[in-house]
mmCIF file of C-alpha atoms in Angstrom:
data_model
loop_
_atom_site.group_PDB
_atom_site.id
_atom_site.type_symbol
_atom_site.label_atom_id
_atom_site.label_comp_id
_atom_site.label_asym_id
_atom_site.label_seq_id
_atom_site.Cartn_x
_atom_site.Cartn_y
_atom_site.Cartn_z
ATOM 1 C CA UNK A 501 -21.254 -17.721 -28.940
ATOM 2 C CA UNK A 502 -19.721 -15.369 -26.273
ATOM 3 C CA UNK A 503 -15.947 -14.554 -26.100
ATOM 4 C CA UNK A 504 -13.638 -12.431 -23.963
ATOM 5 C CA UNK A 505 -12.010 -9.514 -25.668
ATOM 6 C CA UNK A 506 -8.391 -8.380 -26.268
ATOM 7 C CA UNK A 507 -7.732 -5.068 -27.930
ATOM 8 C CA UNK A 508 -5.335 -3.155 -30.139
ATOM 9 C CA UNK A 509 -6.457 0.340 -28.948
ATOM 10 C CA UNK A 510 -7.890 0.749 -25.311
ATOM 11 C CA UNK A 511 -10.681 -1.368 -24.567
ATOM 12 C CA UNK A 512 -11.456 -1.717 -28.352
ATOM 13 C CA UNK A 513 -12.779 -5.512 -28.600
ATOM 14 C CA UNK A 514 -11.540 -8.182 -30.654
ATOM 15 C CA UNK A 515 -12.587 -11.900 -29.931
ATOM 16 C CA UNK A 516 -10.276 -14.209 -28.234
ATOM 17 C CA UNK A 517 -12.081 -16.787 -25.913
ATOM 18 C CA UNK A 518 -15.420 -17.752 -24.385
ATOM 19 C CA UNK A 519 -16.557 -15.857 -21.357
ATOM 20 C CA UNK A 520 -19.461 -16.311 -19.034
ATOM 21 C CA UNK A 521 -22.570 -14.768 -19.890
ATOM 22 C CA UNK A 522 -22.809 -11.178 -18.893
ATOM 23 C CA UNK A 523 -19.213 -10.923 -17.984
ATOM 24 C CA UNK A 524 -17.856 -7.420 -18.469
ATOM 25 C CA UNK A 525 -14.589 -7.536 -20.553
ATOM 26 C CA UNK A 526 -11.657 -5.587 -18.723
ATOM 27 C CA UNK A 527 -8.318 -5.864 -19.996
ATOM 28 C CA UNK A 528 -5.662 -6.246 -17.190
ATOM 29 C CA UNK A 529 -2.932 -4.235 -18.926
ATOM 30 C CA UNK A 530 -5.417 -1.288 -19.161
ATOM 31 C CA UNK A 531 -6.564 -1.660 -15.434
ATOM 32 C CA UNK A 532 -2.754 -1.658 -14.503
ATOM 33 C CA UNK A 533 -1.972 1.253 -16.355
ATOM 34 C CA UNK A 534 -4.812 3.194 -14.809
ATOM 35 C CA UNK A 535 -3.579 2.174 -11.297
ATOM 36 C CA UNK A 536 -0.182 3.349 -12.125
ATOM 37 C CA UNK A 537 -1.248 6.512 -13.524
ATOM 38 C CA UNK A 538 -3.463 6.997 -10.231
ATOM 39 C CA UNK A 539 -0.521 6.941 -8.286
ATOM 40 C CA UNK A 540 1.408 9.296 -10.483
ATOM 41 C CA UNK A 541 -1.333 11.701 -10.490
ATOM 42 C CA UNK A 542 -1.759 11.728 -6.808
ATOM 43 C CA UNK A 543 1.986 12.318 -6.460
ATOM 44 C CA UNK A 544 1.567 15.303 -8.874
ATOM 45 C CA UNK A 545 -1.355 17.034 -8.192
ATOM 46 C CA UNK A 546 -2.819 15.527 -4.638
ATOM 47 C CA UNK A 547 -6.094 13.910 -4.136
ATOM 48 C CA UNK A 548 -8.298 17.146 -4.003
ATOM 49 C CA UNK A 549 -7.210 18.222 -7.805
ATOM 50 C CA UNK A 550 -6.914 14.645 -9.051
ATOM 51 C CA UNK A 551 -9.579 13.937 -11.873
ATOM 52 C CA UNK A 552 -10.735 11.067 -13.867
ATOM 53 C CA UNK A 553 -9.711 13.044 -16.905
ATOM 54 C CA UNK A 554 -6.096 13.440 -15.824
ATOM 55 C CA UNK A 555 -5.902 10.007 -14.762
ATOM 56 C CA UNK A 556 -7.105 8.568 -18.165
ATOM 57 C CA UNK A 557 -4.839 11.151 -20.117
ATOM 58 C CA UNK A 558 -1.737 9.854 -18.028
ATOM 59 C CA UNK A 559 -2.959 6.133 -18.640
ATOM 60 C CA UNK A 560 -3.436 6.791 -22.519
ATOM 61 C CA UNK A 561 -6.946 5.779 -22.213
ATOM 62 C CA UNK A 562 -10.472 7.086 -22.575
ATOM 63 C CA UNK A 563 -12.598 8.171 -19.500
ATOM 64 C CA UNK A 564 -15.020 5.229 -20.138
ATOM 65 C CA UNK A 565 -12.070 2.940 -19.745
ATOM 66 C CA UNK A 566 -11.812 4.377 -15.828
ATOM 67 C CA UNK A 567 -15.423 4.374 -15.392
ATOM 68 C CA UNK A 568 -16.158 0.827 -16.502
ATOM 69 C CA UNK A 569 -13.780 -0.171 -13.317
ATOM 70 C CA UNK A 570 -14.620 2.589 -10.797
ATOM 71 C CA UNK A 571 -17.450 4.787 -10.603
ATOM 72 C CA UNK A 572 -15.384 7.731 -9.051
ATOM 73 C CA UNK A 573 -12.070 8.714 -7.916
ATOM 74 C CA UNK A 574 -12.906 8.056 -4.411
ATOM 75 C CA UNK A 575 -13.592 4.432 -5.173
ATOM 76 C CA UNK A 576 -10.522 4.268 -7.322
ATOM 77 C CA UNK A 577 -8.594 5.419 -4.477
ATOM 78 C CA UNK A 578 -10.143 3.200 -1.882
ATOM 79 C CA UNK A 579 -9.500 0.270 -3.941
ATOM 80 C CA UNK A 580 -5.952 1.045 -4.628
ATOM 81 C CA UNK A 581 -5.516 1.678 -0.720
ATOM 82 C CA UNK A 582 -7.375 -1.439 0.069
ATOM 83 C CA UNK A 583 -5.023 -3.417 -2.325
ATOM 84 C CA UNK A 584 -1.915 -2.223 -0.454
ATOM 85 C CA UNK A 585 -3.305 -4.013 2.673
ATOM 86 C CA UNK A 586 -3.730 -7.117 1.099
ATOM 87 C CA UNK A 587 -0.169 -7.184 -0.479
ATOM 88 C CA UNK A 588 1.563 -6.292 2.648
ATOM 89 C CA UNK A 589 5.338 -6.594 3.170
ATOM 90 C CA UNK A 590 7.581 -9.611 2.893
ATOM 91 C CA UNK A 591 8.019 -11.536 6.010
ATOM 92 C CA UNK A 592 11.532 -11.344 7.400
ATOM 93 C CA UNK A 593 13.184 -14.654 8.272
ATOM 94 C CA UNK A 594 16.838 -13.930 9.156
ATOM 95 C CA UNK A 595 16.907 -16.421 12.325
ATOM 96 C CA UNK A 596 16.901 -13.869 14.865
ATOM 97 C CA UNK A 597 14.527 -11.047 16.231
ATOM 98 C CA UNK A 598 16.713 -8.366 15.836
ATOM 99 C CA UNK A 599 17.845 -9.424 12.207
ATOM 100 C CA UNK A 600 13.948 -9.635 11.268
ATOM 101 C CA UNK A 601 13.445 -6.165 12.520
ATOM 102 C CA UNK A 602 16.475 -4.796 10.725
ATOM 103 C CA UNK A 603 15.371 -6.200 7.502
ATOM 104 C CA UNK A 604 11.830 -5.171 7.751
ATOM 105 C CA UNK A 605 12.898 -1.676 8.648
ATOM 106 C CA UNK A 606 15.071 -1.581 5.674
ATOM 107 C CA UNK A 607 12.269 -2.376 3.315
ATOM 108 C CA UNK A 608 10.027 -0.137 4.726
ATOM 109 C CA UNK A 609 12.366 2.753 4.840
ATOM 110 C CA UNK A 610 12.996 2.352 1.180
ATOM 111 C CA UNK A 611 9.333 2.240 0.313
ATOM 112 C CA UNK A 612 8.709 5.141 2.484
ATOM 113 C CA UNK A 613 11.519 7.140 1.025
ATOM 114 C CA UNK A 614 10.257 6.605 -2.721
ATOM 115 C CA UNK A 615 9.172 10.124 -3.956
ATOM 116 C CA UNK A 616 5.683 8.670 -5.020
ATOM 117 C CA UNK A 617 5.006 7.379 -1.411
ATOM 118 C CA UNK A 618 6.360 10.597 0.023
ATOM 119 C CA UNK A 619 3.671 12.536 -1.584
ATOM 120 C CA UNK A 620 0.734 10.209 -1.480
ATOM 121 C CA UNK A 621 0.891 9.177 2.047
ATOM 122 C CA UNK A 622 0.672 12.822 3.439
ATOM 123 C CA UNK A 623 -1.990 13.865 1.232
ATOM 124 C CA UNK A 624 -4.243 10.842 1.728
ATOM 125 C CA UNK A 625 -4.013 11.205 5.530
ATOM 126 C CA UNK A 626 -4.951 14.909 5.125
ATOM 127 C CA UNK A 627 -7.947 13.666 3.347
ATOM 128 C CA UNK A 628 -8.634 11.071 5.640
ATOM 129 C CA UNK A 629 -9.394 13.652 8.224
ATOM 130 C CA UNK A 630 -12.191 14.971 6.096
ATOM 131 C CA UNK A 631 -13.318 11.731 4.531
ATOM 132 C CA UNK A 632 -14.554 8.648 6.858
ATOM 133 C CA UNK A 633 -14.161 6.367 4.052
ATOM 134 C CA UNK A 634 -10.691 7.360 3.153
ATOM 135 C CA UNK A 635 -9.932 7.021 6.719
ATOM 136 C CA UNK A 636 -11.146 3.603 7.123
ATOM 137 C CA UNK A 637 -9.215 2.591 4.187
ATOM 138 C CA UNK A 638 -5.942 4.113 5.324
ATOM 139 C CA UNK A 639 -6.282 2.369 8.607
ATOM 140 C CA UNK A 640 -6.964 -0.916 7.334
ATOM 141 C CA UNK A 641 -4.054 -0.407 4.799
ATOM 142 C CA UNK A 642 -1.606 0.744 7.312
ATOM 143 C CA UNK A 643 -2.458 -1.691 10.230
ATOM 144 C CA UNK A 644 -3.446 -5.095 8.031
ATOM 145 C CA UNK A 645 0.032 -4.332 5.972
ATOM 146 C CA UNK A 646 2.089 -4.141 8.925
ATOM 147 C CA UNK A 647 0.261 -6.494 11.269
ATOM 148 C CA UNK A 648 0.453 -9.544 9.375
ATOM 149 C CA UNK A 649 4.343 -8.894 9.280
ATOM 150 C CA UNK A 650 4.727 -8.035 12.696
ATOM 151 C CA UNK A 651 2.855 -10.979 14.069
ATOM 152 C CA UNK A 652 4.967 -13.199 12.131
ATOM 153 C CA UNK A 653 8.232 -11.667 13.577
ATOM 154 C CA UNK A 654 6.927 -12.094 17.169
ATOM 155 C CA UNK A 655 5.677 -15.531 16.623
ATOM 156 C CA UNK A 656 8.987 -16.648 15.229
ATOM 157 C CA UNK A 657 10.905 -14.767 18.244
ATOM 158 C CA UNK A 658 8.510 -16.519 20.652
ATOM 159 C CA UNK A 659 9.367 -19.900 19.127
ATOM 160 C CA UNK A 660 12.895 -19.160 19.436
ATOM 161 C CA UNK A 661 12.560 -18.223 23.097
ATOM 162 C CA UNK A 662 13.553 -14.556 22.306
ATOM 163 C CA UNK A 663 10.139 -13.247 23.612
ATOM 164 C CA UNK A 664 7.629 -14.626 26.029
ATOM 165 C CA UNK A 665 4.639 -16.558 24.488
ATOM 166 C CA UNK A 666 1.302 -14.673 24.595
ATOM 167 C CA UNK A 667 2.833 -11.054 23.781
ATOM 168 C CA UNK A 668 0.350 -8.367 23.035
ATOM 169 C CA UNK A 669 0.310 -8.227 19.579
ATOM 170 C CA UNK A 670 -1.136 -4.809 19.041
ATOM 171 C CA UNK A 671 1.266 -3.308 21.566
ATOM 172 C CA UNK A 672 4.180 -5.290 19.891
ATOM 173 C CA UNK A 673 2.829 -3.674 16.556
ATOM 174 C CA UNK A 674 2.882 -0.134 17.785
ATOM 175 C CA UNK A 675 6.461 -0.869 19.221
ATOM 176 C CA UNK A 676 7.619 -2.259 15.953
ATOM 177 C CA UNK A 677 6.120 0.212 13.530
ATOM 178 C CA UNK A 678 5.564 3.490 15.406
ATOM 179 C CA UNK A 679 9.111 4.825 15.671
ATOM 180 C CA UNK A 680 10.115 4.366 11.915
ATOM 181 C CA UNK A 681 6.655 5.824 10.865
ATOM 182 C CA UNK A 682 6.770 8.632 12.952
ATOM 183 C CA UNK A 683 10.195 9.509 11.684
ATOM 184 C CA UNK A 684 9.757 8.896 8.115
ATOM 185 C CA UNK A 685 6.042 9.957 7.479
ATOM 186 C CA UNK A 686 4.979 12.521 10.379
ATOM 187 C CA UNK A 687 8.593 14.287 11.080
ATOM 188 C CA UNK A 688 9.982 13.692 7.672
ATOM 189 C CA UNK A 689 13.618 13.932 8.578
ATOM 190 C CA UNK A 690 16.573 12.255 7.147
ATOM 191 C CA UNK A 691 17.711 9.067 8.852
ATOM 192 C CA UNK A 692 21.156 9.409 10.254
ATOM 193 C CA UNK A 693 23.789 6.593 9.534
ATOM 194 C CA UNK A 694 23.123 3.613 11.593
ATOM 195 C CA UNK A 695 19.817 4.486 12.561
ATOM 196 C CA UNK A 696 17.896 1.576 11.427
ATOM 197 C CA UNK A 697 20.363 -0.922 13.069
ATOM 198 C CA UNK A 698 20.033 0.936 16.293
ATOM 199 C CA UNK A 699 16.376 0.942 15.988
ATOM 200 C CA UNK A 700 16.163 -2.714 15.316
ATOM 201 C CA UNK A 701 18.391 -3.258 18.694
ATOM 202 C CA UNK A 702 16.274 -1.069 20.717
ATOM 203 C CA UNK A 703 12.901 -2.432 19.550
ATOM 204 C CA UNK A 704 14.146 -5.948 19.964
ATOM 205 C CA UNK A 705 14.958 -5.065 23.645
ATOM 206 C CA UNK A 706 11.735 -3.283 24.038
ATOM 207 C CA UNK A 707 9.723 -6.528 22.829
ATOM 208 C CA UNK A 708 11.824 -8.814 25.248
ATOM 209 C CA UNK A 709 10.952 -6.415 28.051
ATOM 210 C CA UNK A 710 7.339 -6.780 27.544
#
């Protein structure tokens, strides 16, 4: 008889329930601890100095627990970056284009101001310049994470008659996401009081002019 496993120590098996033949038993709480440790390790030492040993130590597991899930630190980071793209951002629904943009900017700005994100994003961008796999994953995460939300905002605005139908979605995405990303991630200067409200108003005007 085959069972899945729970553990008392990291990845130490005890029988719990039936699992498919040949299935690898991986505890979700251990996987979550490793993923959290990766973000912390990236923020602390950067991708170049990050190691499986450091990740395992921070997660409180053995190295084998990490290698059972990912065969290298590159594949671990690529998996996490891809997961960010899938999760995306919540779609605003305030009833107006400017309101939706304002809410999007507030949520995005809080995320980008987080100390961990502030360390990880620039570091991975630097690695992306040297590693095509990271570059592809970063592009996918950044575009897909924002594209679905931006498309929803534009579609809702078109249904309300605030923008014209058939708006170029790629151009709209650039207009919506570009300024805040430039300010918060590239230039990395503090946002002045009222900046997000003014940005939302200016972006809404730009979209209506397209």
